[in-house]
């Protein structure tokens, strides 16, 4: 992040996994397309994005500031380059969030400038009106005392995960295996200022909230916290059972089938003093009774410090966690019936 040397070392050391599809002329082969397209999500590609996205060039991505604008431009250009369309039926991938909206929500703090959420869409083949939102926040906290807070884990890791998931779904779509339901890729601004970009989206949704069947929110999935030192194959899941026991059961079964990651629910406890359920963008969807899952690696020593840099990310873990989210989204998108809500706030 501070320079390109760690990036060069990273690429020299890491191997890229590839996807292979066996073809046989003498017997029928059953292809697991979820696996096929999940294998396009690689540590190498995640790192390639993150060493740019969490570089000094982006100046810590403070809401409304030039570095955050560069980040939004990077995301937009990714979707344009990969032929992933805007849900607004043009090349405008920005949902503008005006400064006036921030002003009435930051309660006397320093006024914020105009900003934007970045949105893209993989249109469903059979039930395009039903929407699965995959989200991450694009902003971070900028710079202080001459030091840039790059936010590689928070939430560069979630942001690049969304890009790789989008690319996997697009490849499936291009090959005639697109999801039955639509996938909205939502990069929200202003999370660090109080979940404001996701709040704006849910108050001004591009698609009706009644048609939004779940939100899979990704916020910090590239590191290992102190609790799991020595046992890094884990992820915290928060909120999966709050509104839909069916969503929770699907999440569990998909993990058992594909990854066998240790799903840690300690922060899902209603009495958790950290209150993480209320501290990331999924909560603005949950408030509207939309079932959610929040994916999180926990707090570490570099949280909200200028030392949260891309050379400290565990890219193989980031790969497996991103694949888990893709597999879960694939299952939800391709089920015959939409996820059922059996609890309400």
CSV table of C-alpha atoms in Angstrom, one decimal:
chain,number,residue,atom,x,y,z
A,1,UNK,CA,0.0,0.0,0.0
A,2,UNK,CA,2.7,2.4,0.9
A,3,UNK,CA,4.7,1.2,-2.1
A,4,UNK,CA,4.4,-1.4,-4.8
A,5,UNK,CA,7.1,-3.8,-3.3
A,6,UNK,CA,4.7,-5.8,-1.1
A,7,UNK,CA,2.5,-6.2,-4.2
A,8,UNK,CA,5.3,-7.6,-6.2
A,9,UNK,CA,6.2,-10.0,-3.4
A,10,UNK,CA,2.6,-11.0,-3.1
A,11,UNK,CA,2.3,-12.0,-6.7
A,12,UNK,CA,5.6,-13.9,-6.7
A,13,UNK,CA,4.4,-16.0,-3.7
A,14,UNK,CA,0.8,-16.7,-4.4
A,15,UNK,CA,-0.6,-19.2,-6.8
A,16,UNK,CA,-3.8,-18.7,-8.8
A,17,UNK,CA,-6.4,-21.4,-8.7
A,18,UNK,CA,-8.0,-22.3,-12.0
A,19,UNK,CA,-11.3,-23.8,-13.0
A,20,UNK,CA,-11.5,-27.0,-15.1
A,21,UNK,CA,-14.6,-28.6,-16.6
A,22,UNK,CA,-14.2,-32.3,-17.6
A,23,UNK,CA,-15.8,-33.2,-20.9
A,24,UNK,CA,-16.7,-36.8,-21.6
A,25,UNK,CA,-18.1,-38.3,-24.8
A,26,UNK,CA,-19.1,-41.7,-23.4
A,27,UNK,CA,-21.0,-40.8,-20.3
A,28,UNK,CA,-23.1,-37.9,-18.9
A,29,UNK,CA,-21.2,-35.5,-16.7
A,30,UNK,CA,-23.0,-33.5,-14.0
A,31,UNK,CA,-21.5,-30.1,-13.6
A,32,UNK,CA,-21.8,-28.2,-10.3
A,33,UNK,CA,-22.0,-24.7,-11.8
A,34,UNK,CA,-21.8,-23.1,-8.3
A,35,UNK,CA,-18.3,-24.7,-8.0
A,36,UNK,CA,-17.3,-23.9,-11.6
A,37,UNK,CA,-17.9,-20.2,-11.2
A,38,UNK,CA,-16.8,-19.9,-7.6
A,39,UNK,CA,-13.4,-21.1,-8.8
A,40,UNK,CA,-13.0,-18.0,-10.9
A,41,UNK,CA,-12.7,-16.1,-7.6
A,42,UNK,CA,-9.0,-16.2,-6.8
A,43,UNK,CA,-6.6,-14.8,-4.2
A,44,UNK,CA,-4.5,-13.4,-7.1
A,45,UNK,CA,-7.4,-11.3,-8.5
A,46,UNK,CA,-8.6,-10.1,-5.1
A,47,UNK,CA,-5.1,-8.9,-4.3
A,48,UNK,CA,-4.7,-7.3,-7.7
A,49,UNK,CA,-7.7,-5.1,-7.0
A,50,UNK,CA,-6.9,-4.5,-3.3
A,51,UNK,CA,-3.4,-3.2,-3.9
A,52,UNK,CA,-4.9,-0.5,-6.0
A,53,UNK,CA,-8.1,0.2,-4.1
A,54,UNK,CA,-6.3,0.5,-0.7
A,55,UNK,CA,-3.3,2.4,-2.1
A,56,UNK,CA,-2.3,5.9,-1.1
A,57,UNK,CA,-3.7,7.2,-4.4
A,58,UNK,CA,-7.2,6.8,-2.9
A,59,UNK,CA,-6.3,8.9,0.1
A,60,UNK,CA,-8.2,6.8,2.6
A,61,UNK,CA,-11.5,7.2,0.7
A,62,UNK,CA,-13.1,9.8,3.0
A,63,UNK,CA,-16.7,10.4,2.2
A,64,UNK,CA,-17.2,13.0,-0.5
A,65,UNK,CA,-13.4,13.8,-0.8
A,66,UNK,CA,-11.3,13.3,-3.9
A,67,UNK,CA,-9.9,9.9,-2.9
A,68,UNK,CA,-13.4,8.5,-2.4
A,69,UNK,CA,-14.4,9.9,-5.8
A,70,UNK,CA,-11.4,8.0,-7.3
A,71,UNK,CA,-12.6,4.9,-5.5
A,72,UNK,CA,-16.1,5.3,-7.0
A,73,UNK,CA,-14.6,5.8,-10.5
A,74,UNK,CA,-12.5,2.6,-10.1
A,75,UNK,CA,-15.6,0.6,-9.3
A,76,UNK,CA,-17.6,2.1,-12.2
A,77,UNK,CA,-14.8,1.4,-14.6
A,78,UNK,CA,-14.6,-2.2,-13.4
A,79,UNK,CA,-18.3,-2.7,-14.2
A,80,UNK,CA,-18.0,-1.0,-17.6
A,81,UNK,CA,-14.9,-3.0,-18.5
A,82,UNK,CA,-16.6,-6.3,-17.6
A,83,UNK,CA,-19.9,-5.5,-19.4
A,84,UNK,CA,-21.9,-5.5,-16.1
A,85,UNK,CA,-24.7,-3.1,-16.6
A,86,UNK,CA,-26.1,-0.3,-14.4
A,87,UNK,CA,-29.5,-1.0,-13.0
A,88,UNK,CA,-30.4,2.5,-14.2
A,89,UNK,CA,-30.4,1.4,-17.8
A,90,UNK,CA,-27.5,3.6,-18.9
A,91,UNK,CA,-23.8,4.0,-18.1
A,92,UNK,CA,-24.6,5.9,-14.9
A,93,UNK,CA,-23.5,3.7,-12.0
A,94,UNK,CA,-23.9,6.3,-9.4
A,95,UNK,CA,-26.8,6.8,-7.0
A,96,UNK,CA,-26.1,10.4,-5.9
A,97,UNK,CA,-26.2,11.1,-2.1
A,98,UNK,CA,-26.5,14.9,-1.7
A,99,UNK,CA,-24.6,16.8,0.9
A,100,UNK,CA,-27.9,18.0,2.4
A,101,UNK,CA,-28.8,14.4,3.2
A,102,UNK,CA,-25.6,14.0,5.1
A,103,UNK,CA,-26.1,17.3,6.9
A,104,UNK,CA,-29.4,16.3,8.4
A,105,UNK,CA,-27.9,13.0,9.6
A,106,UNK,CA,-24.5,13.8,11.0
A,107,UNK,CA,-25.9,15.8,13.9
A,108,UNK,CA,-23.6,18.8,14.1
A,109,UNK,CA,-20.4,17.2,12.9
A,110,UNK,CA,-18.3,18.6,10.0
A,111,UNK,CA,-20.5,19.0,6.9
A,112,UNK,CA,-19.9,16.3,4.2
A,113,UNK,CA,-19.8,16.9,0.5
A,114,UNK,CA,-21.9,15.2,-2.2
A,115,UNK,CA,-21.1,11.6,-2.5
A,116,UNK,CA,-22.5,8.5,-4.2
A,117,UNK,CA,-23.3,4.8,-3.9
A,118,UNK,CA,-22.1,2.7,-6.8
A,119,UNK,CA,-24.5,0.2,-8.2
A,120,UNK,CA,-24.5,-2.6,-10.8
A,121,UNK,CA,-26.8,-5.4,-11.8
A,122,UNK,CA,-26.8,-9.0,-13.0
A,123,UNK,CA,-30.3,-9.4,-14.3
A,124,UNK,CA,-32.1,-12.6,-13.4
A,125,UNK,CA,-33.3,-15.0,-16.1
A,126,UNK,CA,-36.6,-16.2,-14.6
A,127,UNK,CA,-37.5,-13.9,-11.7
A,128,UNK,CA,-35.6,-10.7,-12.5
A,129,UNK,CA,-37.9,-8.6,-10.2
A,130,UNK,CA,-36.6,-10.5,-7.1
A,131,UNK,CA,-33.4,-8.9,-5.9
A,132,UNK,CA,-30.5,-10.2,-3.9
A,133,UNK,CA,-28.3,-7.3,-2.6
A,134,UNK,CA,-24.6,-8.0,-2.1
A,135,UNK,CA,-23.1,-5.0,-0.4
A,136,UNK,CA,-19.9,-3.5,1.0
A,137,UNK,CA,-19.0,0.0,1.9
A,138,UNK,CA,-16.6,1.9,-0.4
A,139,UNK,CA,-15.5,4.6,2.0
A,140,UNK,CA,-13.0,4.7,4.8
A,141,UNK,CA,-11.8,7.5,7.2
A,142,UNK,CA,-9.4,9.4,5.0
A,143,UNK,CA,-6.2,10.8,6.5
A,144,UNK,CA,-5.2,12.3,9.9
A,145,UNK,CA,-2.0,14.1,10.9
A,146,UNK,CA,-0.5,13.5,7.5
A,147,UNK,CA,-1.1,9.7,7.6
A,148,UNK,CA,-3.4,7.9,5.2
A,149,UNK,CA,-5.8,5.4,6.6
A,150,UNK,CA,-5.9,3.0,3.7
A,151,UNK,CA,-8.6,0.7,5.0
A,152,UNK,CA,-7.4,-2.5,3.3
A,153,UNK,CA,-9.5,-4.7,5.5
A,154,UNK,CA,-12.1,-2.1,6.4
A,155,UNK,CA,-13.6,-2.3,3.9
A,156,UNK,CA,-11.4,-2.8,0.9
A,157,UNK,CA,-11.6,-6.5,1.5
A,158,UNK,CA,-15.4,-6.5,1.2
A,159,UNK,CA,-15.3,-4.2,-1.8
A,160,UNK,CA,-13.0,-6.4,-3.8
A,161,UNK,CA,-15.0,-9.5,-2.8
A,162,UNK,CA,-18.1,-7.9,-4.3
A,163,UNK,CA,-16.2,-7.2,-7.5
A,164,UNK,CA,-15.0,-10.9,-7.8
A,165,UNK,CA,-18.5,-12.1,-7.0
A,166,UNK,CA,-19.9,-9.9,-9.7
A,167,UNK,CA,-17.4,-11.2,-12.2
A,168,UNK,CA,-18.3,-14.8,-11.4
A,169,UNK,CA,-22.0,-14.2,-11.9
A,170,UNK,CA,-21.3,-12.3,-15.1
A,171,UNK,CA,-19.3,-15.2,-16.5
A,172,UNK,CA,-22.2,-17.6,-15.6
A,173,UNK,CA,-24.6,-15.3,-17.3
A,174,UNK,CA,-22.5,-15.0,-20.4
A,175,UNK,CA,-22.4,-18.8,-20.6
A,176,UNK,CA,-26.1,-19.2,-20.3
A,177,UNK,CA,-26.1,-20.2,-16.7
A,178,UNK,CA,-27.1,-16.9,-15.2
A,179,UNK,CA,-29.0,-16.7,-11.9
A,180,UNK,CA,-32.8,-17.0,-11.8
A,181,UNK,CA,-33.1,-13.9,-9.6
A,182,UNK,CA,-31.3,-10.6,-10.0
A,183,UNK,CA,-28.1,-9.7,-8.2
A,184,UNK,CA,-27.6,-6.1,-7.2
A,185,UNK,CA,-24.0,-5.2,-6.4
A,186,UNK,CA,-24.2,-2.3,-4.0
A,187,UNK,CA,-21.2,-0.3,-2.9
A,188,UNK,CA,-22.3,2.2,-0.3
A,189,UNK,CA,-20.7,5.4,0.8
A,190,UNK,CA,-20.8,7.1,4.2
A,191,UNK,CA,-20.7,3.9,6.3
A,192,UNK,CA,-18.0,5.4,8.5
A,193,UNK,CA,-20.2,8.4,9.1
A,194,UNK,CA,-23.1,6.4,10.4
A,195,UNK,CA,-24.3,3.9,7.8
A,196,UNK,CA,-25.5,6.8,5.7
A,197,UNK,CA,-25.1,5.4,2.2
A,198,UNK,CA,-27.1,2.3,2.9
A,199,UNK,CA,-29.7,4.3,4.9
A,200,UNK,CA,-30.1,6.5,1.8
A,201,UNK,CA,-30.5,3.5,-0.5
A,202,UNK,CA,-33.2,1.9,1.7
A,203,UNK,CA,-35.0,5.2,1.8
A,204,UNK,CA,-34.6,5.7,-2.0
A,205,UNK,CA,-34.4,2.2,-3.3
A,206,UNK,CA,-33.7,1.5,-7.0
A,207,UNK,CA,-35.9,-1.6,-6.7
A,208,UNK,CA,-38.8,-1.9,-4.3
A,209,UNK,CA,-37.8,-3.2,-0.9
A,210,UNK,CA,-40.7,-5.6,-1.0
A,211,UNK,CA,-38.9,-7.3,-3.9
A,212,UNK,CA,-35.5,-7.4,-2.1
A,213,UNK,CA,-35.3,-10.9,-0.7
A,214,UNK,CA,-32.0,-10.8,1.2
A,215,UNK,CA,-28.9,-8.7,1.8
A,216,UNK,CA,-25.5,-10.3,2.1
A,217,UNK,CA,-23.3,-7.6,3.6
A,218,UNK,CA,-19.5,-7.9,3.6
A,219,UNK,CA,-17.4,-5.7,6.0
A,220,UNK,CA,-13.9,-6.8,6.9
A,221,UNK,CA,-13.1,-10.4,5.7
A,222,UNK,CA,-9.4,-10.3,5.0
A,223,UNK,CA,-7.7,-10.7,8.4
A,224,UNK,CA,-7.6,-12.9,11.5
A,225,UNK,CA,-8.4,-11.6,14.9
A,226,UNK,CA,-6.7,-12.5,18.2
A,227,UNK,CA,-9.4,-15.0,19.2
A,228,UNK,CA,-8.6,-17.2,16.1
A,229,UNK,CA,-4.8,-17.0,16.0
A,230,UNK,CA,-3.7,-20.5,15.1
A,231,UNK,CA,-7.2,-21.4,13.7
A,232,UNK,CA,-7.7,-18.9,10.9
A,233,UNK,CA,-10.3,-20.9,8.9
A,234,UNK,CA,-13.3,-19.0,10.3
A,235,UNK,CA,-15.7,-16.2,9.7
A,236,UNK,CA,-18.2,-14.5,12.0
A,237,UNK,CA,-21.8,-14.6,10.8
A,238,UNK,CA,-24.1,-12.1,12.3
A,239,UNK,CA,-27.9,-11.8,11.8
A,240,UNK,CA,-28.5,-14.9,9.7
A,241,UNK,CA,-31.2,-16.1,12.0
A,242,UNK,CA,-32.7,-12.8,13.1
A,243,UNK,CA,-35.5,-12.7,10.5
A,244,UNK,CA,-35.4,-15.9,8.6
A,245,UNK,CA,-34.5,-19.3,10.0
A,246,UNK,CA,-34.6,-20.6,6.4
A,247,UNK,CA,-31.8,-18.2,5.4
A,248,UNK,CA,-29.7,-19.4,8.4
A,249,UNK,CA,-30.2,-23.1,7.5
A,250,UNK,CA,-29.3,-22.5,3.9
A,251,UNK,CA,-26.1,-20.7,4.9
A,252,UNK,CA,-25.1,-23.5,7.2
A,253,UNK,CA,-25.8,-26.2,4.6
A,254,UNK,CA,-24.0,-24.4,1.8
A,255,UNK,CA,-20.9,-24.0,4.0
A,256,UNK,CA,-20.9,-27.7,4.9
A,257,UNK,CA,-21.2,-28.6,1.2
A,258,UNK,CA,-18.5,-26.4,-0.2
A,259,UNK,CA,-16.1,-24.9,2.4
A,260,UNK,CA,-16.4,-26.1,5.9
A,261,UNK,CA,-15.3,-22.8,7.3
A,262,UNK,CA,-15.8,-22.4,11.1
A,263,UNK,CA,-18.9,-20.2,11.3
A,264,UNK,CA,-18.6,-18.3,14.6
A,265,UNK,CA,-21.8,-16.9,16.0
A,266,UNK,CA,-20.5,-15.3,19.2
A,267,UNK,CA,-21.3,-11.8,18.0
A,268,UNK,CA,-24.8,-12.8,17.0
A,269,UNK,CA,-25.7,-12.9,20.6
A,270,UNK,CA,-28.4,-10.3,21.5
A,271,UNK,CA,-26.4,-9.4,24.6
A,272,UNK,CA,-23.1,-8.9,22.7
A,273,UNK,CA,-21.7,-5.7,24.1
A,274,UNK,CA,-20.0,-4.8,20.8
A,275,UNK,CA,-23.4,-4.6,19.1
A,276,UNK,CA,-21.9,-5.4,15.7
A,277,UNK,CA,-25.4,-6.3,14.4
A,278,UNK,CA,-26.1,-2.6,14.5
A,279,UNK,CA,-22.8,-1.4,13.1
A,280,UNK,CA,-22.7,-2.1,9.4
A,281,UNK,CA,-24.8,-1.5,6.4
A,282,UNK,CA,-26.9,-4.7,6.6
A,283,UNK,CA,-28.8,-3.1,9.5
A,284,UNK,CA,-30.6,-0.6,7.3
A,285,UNK,CA,-32.0,-3.6,5.4
A,286,UNK,CA,-32.9,-5.5,8.5
A,287,UNK,CA,-34.8,-2.5,9.8
A,288,UNK,CA,-37.1,-3.0,6.8
A,289,UNK,CA,-37.5,-6.8,7.6
A,290,UNK,CA,-35.2,-7.9,4.8
A,291,UNK,CA,-33.3,-11.0,5.9
A,292,UNK,CA,-29.5,-10.4,6.1
A,293,UNK,CA,-26.2,-12.1,6.7
A,294,UNK,CA,-23.2,-10.0,7.9
A,295,UNK,CA,-19.8,-11.5,7.1
A,296,UNK,CA,-17.0,-10.2,9.4
A,297,UNK,CA,-13.5,-11.3,10.6
A,298,UNK,CA,-13.6,-9.3,13.8
A,299,UNK,CA,-11.5,-6.5,15.1
A,300,UNK,CA,-7.7,-6.6,14.9
A,301,UNK,CA,-4.8,-4.3,16.0
A,302,UNK,CA,-4.8,-2.4,12.7
A,303,UNK,CA,-8.5,-1.5,12.8
A,304,UNK,CA,-9.0,2.2,12.0
A,305,UNK,CA,-5.3,2.8,11.9
A,306,UNK,CA,-3.0,3.8,9.1
A,307,UNK,CA,-1.4,0.3,9.4
A,308,UNK,CA,-4.5,-1.4,7.8
A,309,UNK,CA,-2.6,-2.0,4.6
A,310,UNK,CA,-3.1,-4.6,1.8
A,311,UNK,CA,0.2,-6.4,2.5
A,312,UNK,CA,-1.4,-7.6,5.8
A,313,UNK,CA,-4.4,-9.3,4.2
A,314,UNK,CA,-4.5,-13.1,4.1
A,315,UNK,CA,-5.5,-13.5,0.5
A,316,UNK,CA,-6.2,-17.3,0.6
A,317,UNK,CA,-8.6,-16.7,3.5
A,318,UNK,CA,-10.2,-13.8,1.6
A,319,UNK,CA,-10.6,-16.1,-1.4
A,320,UNK,CA,-12.4,-18.9,0.6
A,321,UNK,CA,-14.6,-16.4,2.4
A,322,UNK,CA,-15.6,-14.7,-0.8
A,323,UNK,CA,-16.4,-18.1,-2.4
A,324,UNK,CA,-18.6,-18.9,0.6
A,325,UNK,CA,-20.6,-15.7,0.0
A,326,UNK,CA,-20.8,-16.5,-3.7
A,327,UNK,CA,-22.1,-20.0,-3.1
A,328,UNK,CA,-24.7,-18.7,-0.7
A,329,UNK,CA,-25.8,-16.1,-3.1
A,330,UNK,CA,-25.9,-18.7,-5.9
A,331,UNK,CA,-28.2,-20.9,-3.9
A,332,UNK,CA,-30.6,-18.1,-2.9
A,333,UNK,CA,-30.7,-16.8,-6.4
A,334,UNK,CA,-31.5,-20.2,-8.0
A,335,UNK,CA,-34.0,-21.7,-5.5
A,336,UNK,CA,-37.5,-22.4,-6.7
A,337,UNK,CA,-39.0,-20.3,-3.8
A,338,UNK,CA,-37.8,-17.0,-2.4
A,339,UNK,CA,-36.4,-16.9,1.2
A,340,UNK,CA,-39.2,-16.9,3.7
A,341,UNK,CA,-39.5,-14.3,6.5
A,342,UNK,CA,-40.6,-15.9,9.7
A,343,UNK,CA,-39.6,-13.1,12.2
A,344,UNK,CA,-40.0,-9.4,12.2
A,345,UNK,CA,-38.3,-6.5,14.0
